[in-house]
Every structure is written in structure tokens, then in C-alpha cells.
Amino acid sequence: MARILAIDYGGKRCGIAVTDESKIIASGLTTVDTKDVLNWLQEYVKKEEVELFIVGEPKRLHGEASESEKLIQPFLKKLAKLLPDIQVKRIDERFTSKMAFDTMIASGISKKKRRDKALVDQISATIILQDYLYNL
């Protein structure tokens, strides 16, 4: 069975989360430097069957696209060319970084680890994926 993979795309790094094969549980997988993310995805789909990419859609408070969307659009075009057989869906990612930070506090993660932006990105990707699964 194929998995669903979520990407919290950022200017420096991308948080990655993935479902189990039954598509029930979303788990943080890793964080990848943005410059390497396309290669990483290409290698990952060689090892694991992925049926869908969920990519966070950054929006401002009132729903309009944020400045980050300008970085994501070229990535989406390259991703569609590189892996055309895997569908891409977008999910509103407003507040996921704040939710990730709150999750880290609630989980008892130390202040030092909460400063790890890579961990925040990975948890944000997991929240994006959980949101998608919840709304199926």
C-alpha cells in the first residue's frame, strides 16, 4: 500500500512527514535542506511507494497567499516534472509553526531542543499531514 508524504516547504529547509501504509498515522520523518529536497524525494519514492504529496500552503490571516508562496510555486513545477505520476494537494498551513512549538512544550521537550528549527519544521509537516487525514 502507498503512503502519503507531507512537505512543509521553507526557504532553508523542508519538514517531511509520512503516513503509515494504512494511511492512518502521520509521523515526522526528517528535515531536508531545501536545495536537496527534490533529490531526496526522488530517492525516497524509489524505496517507498507514495501516492500523494501534501504541500503546505502558507496564507496570511485573511486567507490571501503569503510571500512564501513565491518560493513554493517553482518547487511545485519542478516536482510535477520530476515525479509526474504522484498527485500533489495543497493544505492551508496557517499557524502550524505555532502549533508545532506548542506541541513541543506540551511534550516536555527542553528549551534547547525547542530552538531547533529543523524539529519545528518536521512537526509542522506532521501537523499538515494530520490535518489532511482528519479532513478526508
PDB file of C-alpha atoms in Angstrom:
ATOM      1  CA  MET A   1       0.000   0.000   0.000  1.00  0.00           C
ATOM      2  CA  ALA A   2       1.165   3.508  -0.791  1.00  0.00           C
ATOM      3  CA  ARG A   3       1.908   6.261   1.693  1.00  0.00           C
ATOM      4  CA  ILE A   4       1.058   9.960   1.764  1.00  0.00           C
ATOM      5  CA  LEU A   5       4.004  12.304   2.242  1.00  0.00           C
ATOM      6  CA  ALA A   6       3.698  15.895   3.505  1.00  0.00           C
ATOM      7  CA  ILE A   7       6.154  18.701   2.906  1.00  0.00           C
ATOM      8  CA  ASP A   8       6.439  21.884   4.940  1.00  0.00           C
ATOM      9  CA  TYR A   9       8.432  23.814   2.343  1.00  0.00           C
ATOM     10  CA  GLY A  10      10.740  26.556   3.580  1.00  0.00           C
ATOM     11  CA  GLY A  11      13.454  28.813   2.241  1.00  0.00           C
ATOM     12  CA  LYS A  12      16.222  26.953   4.106  1.00  0.00           C
ATOM     13  CA  ARG A  13      14.788  23.539   4.916  1.00  0.00           C
ATOM     14  CA  CYS A  14      11.720  21.392   4.430  1.00  0.00           C
ATOM     15  CA  GLY A  15       9.999  19.386   7.114  1.00  0.00           C
ATOM     16  CA  ILE A  16       8.872  15.959   5.912  1.00  0.00           C
ATOM     17  CA  ALA A  17       6.153  13.757   7.407  1.00  0.00           C
ATOM     18  CA  VAL A  18       4.677  10.498   6.153  1.00  0.00           C
ATOM     19  CA  THR A  19       1.771   8.197   6.860  1.00  0.00           C
ATOM     20  CA  ASP A  20       1.940   4.532   7.632  1.00  0.00           C
ATOM     21  CA  GLU A  21       0.927   2.235   4.774  1.00  0.00           C
ATOM     22  CA  SER A  22      -2.681   2.157   6.032  1.00  0.00           C
ATOM     23  CA  LYS A  23      -2.767   5.968   5.895  1.00  0.00           C
ATOM     24  CA  ILE A  24      -3.969   6.233   9.486  1.00  0.00           C
ATOM     25  CA  ILE A  25      -0.988   7.655  11.379  1.00  0.00           C
ATOM     26  CA  ALA A  26       1.093  10.697  10.432  1.00  0.00           C
ATOM     27  CA  SER A  27       4.677  10.711  11.692  1.00  0.00           C
ATOM     28  CA  GLY A  28       7.514  13.165  11.355  1.00  0.00           C
ATOM     29  CA  LEU A  29      10.177  11.670   9.108  1.00  0.00           C
ATOM     30  CA  THR A  30      13.020  14.151   8.689  1.00  0.00           C
ATOM     31  CA  THR A  31      14.082  17.631   7.707  1.00  0.00           C
ATOM     32  CA  VAL A  32      15.901  18.188   4.427  1.00  0.00           C
ATOM     33  CA  ASP A  33      17.815  21.223   3.170  1.00  0.00           C
ATOM     34  CA  THR A  34      15.597  22.928   0.599  1.00  0.00           C
ATOM     35  CA  LYS A  35      18.312  22.756  -2.042  1.00  0.00           C
ATOM     36  CA  ASP A  36      18.333  18.949  -1.666  1.00  0.00           C
ATOM     37  CA  VAL A  37      14.621  18.242  -1.270  1.00  0.00           C
ATOM     38  CA  LEU A  38      13.849  17.249  -4.876  1.00  0.00           C
ATOM     39  CA  ASN A  39      16.707  14.747  -4.937  1.00  0.00           C
ATOM     40  CA  TRP A  40      15.668  13.454  -1.528  1.00  0.00           C
ATOM     41  CA  LEU A  41      12.065  12.950  -2.680  1.00  0.00           C
ATOM     42  CA  GLN A  42      13.204  11.183  -5.829  1.00  0.00           C
ATOM     43  CA  GLU A  43      15.303   8.763  -3.772  1.00  0.00           C
ATOM     44  CA  TYR A  44      12.545   8.235  -1.207  1.00  0.00           C
ATOM     45  CA  VAL A  45       9.942   7.221  -3.806  1.00  0.00           C
ATOM     46  CA  LYS A  46      12.388   4.655  -5.185  1.00  0.00           C
ATOM     47  CA  LYS A  47      12.308   2.906  -1.780  1.00  0.00           C
ATOM     48  CA  GLU A  48       8.722   3.601  -0.664  1.00  0.00           C
ATOM     49  CA  GLU A  49       5.505   3.762  -2.636  1.00  0.00           C
ATOM     50  CA  VAL A  50       3.983   7.249  -2.362  1.00  0.00           C
ATOM     51  CA  GLU A  51       0.581   8.000  -3.863  1.00  0.00           C
ATOM     52  CA  LEU A  52       0.199  11.639  -2.843  1.00  0.00           C
ATOM     53  CA  PHE A  53       2.253  14.646  -1.812  1.00  0.00           C
ATOM     54  CA  ILE A  54       0.658  17.159   0.550  1.00  0.00           C
ATOM     55  CA  VAL A  55       2.399  20.522   0.384  1.00  0.00           C
ATOM     56  CA  GLY A  56       1.659  23.246   2.902  1.00  0.00           C
ATOM     57  CA  GLU A  57       0.040  26.367   1.512  1.00  0.00           C
ATOM     58  CA  PRO A  58       1.138  29.410   3.502  1.00  0.00           C
ATOM     59  CA  LYS A  59      -1.584  32.024   3.820  1.00  0.00           C
ATOM     60  CA  ARG A  60      -1.966  35.266   5.652  1.00  0.00           C
ATOM     61  CA  LEU A  61      -4.551  35.715   8.373  1.00  0.00           C
ATOM     62  CA  HIS A  62      -7.311  36.751   5.959  1.00  0.00           C
ATOM     63  CA  GLY A  63      -6.650  33.929   3.500  1.00  0.00           C
ATOM     64  CA  GLU A  64      -4.502  35.588   0.838  1.00  0.00           C
ATOM     65  CA  ALA A  65      -1.250  33.902  -0.217  1.00  0.00           C
ATOM     66  CA  SER A  66       1.826  34.795   1.811  1.00  0.00           C
ATOM     67  CA  GLU A  67       5.185  35.866   0.383  1.00  0.00           C
ATOM     68  CA  SER A  68       6.485  32.309   0.868  1.00  0.00           C
ATOM     69  CA  GLU A  69       4.163  31.104  -1.892  1.00  0.00           C
ATOM     70  CA  LYS A  70       6.525  32.706  -4.437  1.00  0.00           C
ATOM     71  CA  LEU A  71       9.196  30.202  -3.348  1.00  0.00           C
ATOM     72  CA  ILE A  72       6.842  27.242  -3.381  1.00  0.00           C
ATOM     73  CA  GLN A  73       5.441  27.663  -6.904  1.00  0.00           C
ATOM     74  CA  PRO A  74       8.768  26.955  -8.702  1.00  0.00           C
ATOM     75  CA  PHE A  75       9.267  23.935  -6.417  1.00  0.00           C
ATOM     76  CA  LEU A  76       5.805  22.589  -7.323  1.00  0.00           C
ATOM     77  CA  LYS A  77       6.559  22.910 -11.040  1.00  0.00           C
ATOM     78  CA  LYS A  78       9.866  21.057 -10.659  1.00  0.00           C
ATOM     79  CA  LEU A  79       8.214  18.386  -8.505  1.00  0.00           C
ATOM     80  CA  ALA A  80       5.485  17.818 -11.122  1.00  0.00           C
ATOM     81  CA  LYS A  81       8.146  17.379 -13.818  1.00  0.00           C
ATOM     82  CA  LEU A  82      10.340  15.117 -11.703  1.00  0.00           C
ATOM     83  CA  LEU A  83       7.571  12.867 -10.316  1.00  0.00           C
ATOM     84  CA  PRO A  84       4.581  13.358 -12.629  1.00  0.00           C
ATOM     85  CA  ASP A  85       2.762  10.205 -11.509  1.00  0.00           C
ATOM     86  CA  ILE A  86       2.342  11.417  -7.936  1.00  0.00           C
ATOM     87  CA  GLN A  87      -0.521  13.825  -7.320  1.00  0.00           C
ATOM     88  CA  VAL A  88       0.070  16.989  -5.267  1.00  0.00           C
ATOM     89  CA  LYS A  89      -2.530  18.568  -2.996  1.00  0.00           C
ATOM     90  CA  ARG A  90      -2.177  21.776  -1.016  1.00  0.00           C
ATOM     91  CA  ILE A  91      -3.260  22.253   2.594  1.00  0.00           C
ATOM     92  CA  ASP A  92      -3.560  25.549   4.459  1.00  0.00           C
ATOM     93  CA  GLU A  93      -0.626  25.690   6.831  1.00  0.00           C
ATOM     94  CA  ARG A  94      -1.534  28.802   8.826  1.00  0.00           C
ATOM     95  CA  PHE A  95      -0.409  28.528  12.448  1.00  0.00           C
ATOM     96  CA  THR A  96       1.363  25.168  12.028  1.00  0.00           C
ATOM     97  CA  SER A  97       4.685  26.544  13.306  1.00  0.00           C
ATOM     98  CA  LYS A  98       2.954  27.930  16.391  1.00  0.00           C
ATOM     99  CA  MET A  99       1.093  24.635  16.877  1.00  0.00           C
ATOM    100  CA  ALA A 100       4.375  22.738  16.475  1.00  0.00           C
ATOM    101  CA  PHE A 101       6.044  24.893  19.108  1.00  0.00           C
ATOM    102  CA  ASP A 102       3.074  24.438  21.482  1.00  0.00           C
ATOM    103  CA  THR A 103       3.230  20.674  20.885  1.00  0.00           C
ATOM    104  CA  MET A 104       6.900  20.669  21.796  1.00  0.00           C
ATOM    105  CA  ILE A 105       6.162  22.496  25.063  1.00  0.00           C
ATOM    106  CA  ALA A 106       3.275  20.141  25.888  1.00  0.00           C
ATOM    107  CA  SER A 107       5.519  17.153  25.180  1.00  0.00           C
ATOM    108  CA  GLY A 108       8.095  18.365  27.688  1.00  0.00           C
ATOM    109  CA  ILE A 109      10.808  18.989  25.105  1.00  0.00           C
ATOM    110  CA  SER A 110      13.621  21.072  26.592  1.00  0.00           C
ATOM    111  CA  LYS A 111      14.093  24.752  25.736  1.00  0.00           C
ATOM    112  CA  LYS A 112      17.320  23.896  23.927  1.00  0.00           C
ATOM    113  CA  LYS A 113      15.590  21.372  21.633  1.00  0.00           C
ATOM    114  CA  ARG A 114      12.665  23.777  21.052  1.00  0.00           C
ATOM    115  CA  ARG A 115      15.161  26.160  19.417  1.00  0.00           C
ATOM    116  CA  ASP A 116      15.879  23.504  16.787  1.00  0.00           C
ATOM    117  CA  LYS A 117      14.109  24.950  13.729  1.00  0.00           C
ATOM    118  CA  ALA A 118      14.501  21.640  11.878  1.00  0.00           C
ATOM    119  CA  LEU A 119      12.441  19.879  14.545  1.00  0.00           C
ATOM    120  CA  VAL A 120       9.780  22.596  14.339  1.00  0.00           C
ATOM    121  CA  ASP A 121       9.622  22.110  10.539  1.00  0.00           C
ATOM    122  CA  GLN A 122       9.277  18.337  10.899  1.00  0.00           C
ATOM    123  CA  ILE A 123       6.487  18.691  13.464  1.00  0.00           C
ATOM    124  CA  SER A 124       4.796  21.299  11.240  1.00  0.00           C
ATOM    125  CA  ALA A 125       4.813  18.817   8.343  1.00  0.00           C
ATOM    126  CA  THR A 126       3.252  16.237  10.652  1.00  0.00           C
ATOM    127  CA  ILE A 127       0.503  18.685  11.644  1.00  0.00           C
ATOM    128  CA  ILE A 128      -0.185  19.462   7.970  1.00  0.00           C
ATOM    129  CA  LEU A 129      -0.482  15.741   7.250  1.00  0.00           C
ATOM    130  CA  GLN A 130      -2.678  15.102  10.300  1.00  0.00           C
ATOM    131  CA  ASP A 131      -4.959  17.925   9.158  1.00  0.00           C
ATOM    132  CA  TYR A 132      -5.260  16.350   5.723  1.00  0.00           C
ATOM    133  CA  LEU A 133      -6.031  12.906   7.173  1.00  0.00           C
ATOM    134  CA  TYR A 134      -8.580  14.339   9.583  1.00  0.00           C
ATOM    135  CA  ASN A 135     -10.446  16.079   6.746  1.00  0.00           C
ATOM    136  CA  LEU A 136     -10.560  13.066   4.421  1.00  0.00           C
TER     137      LEU A 136
END
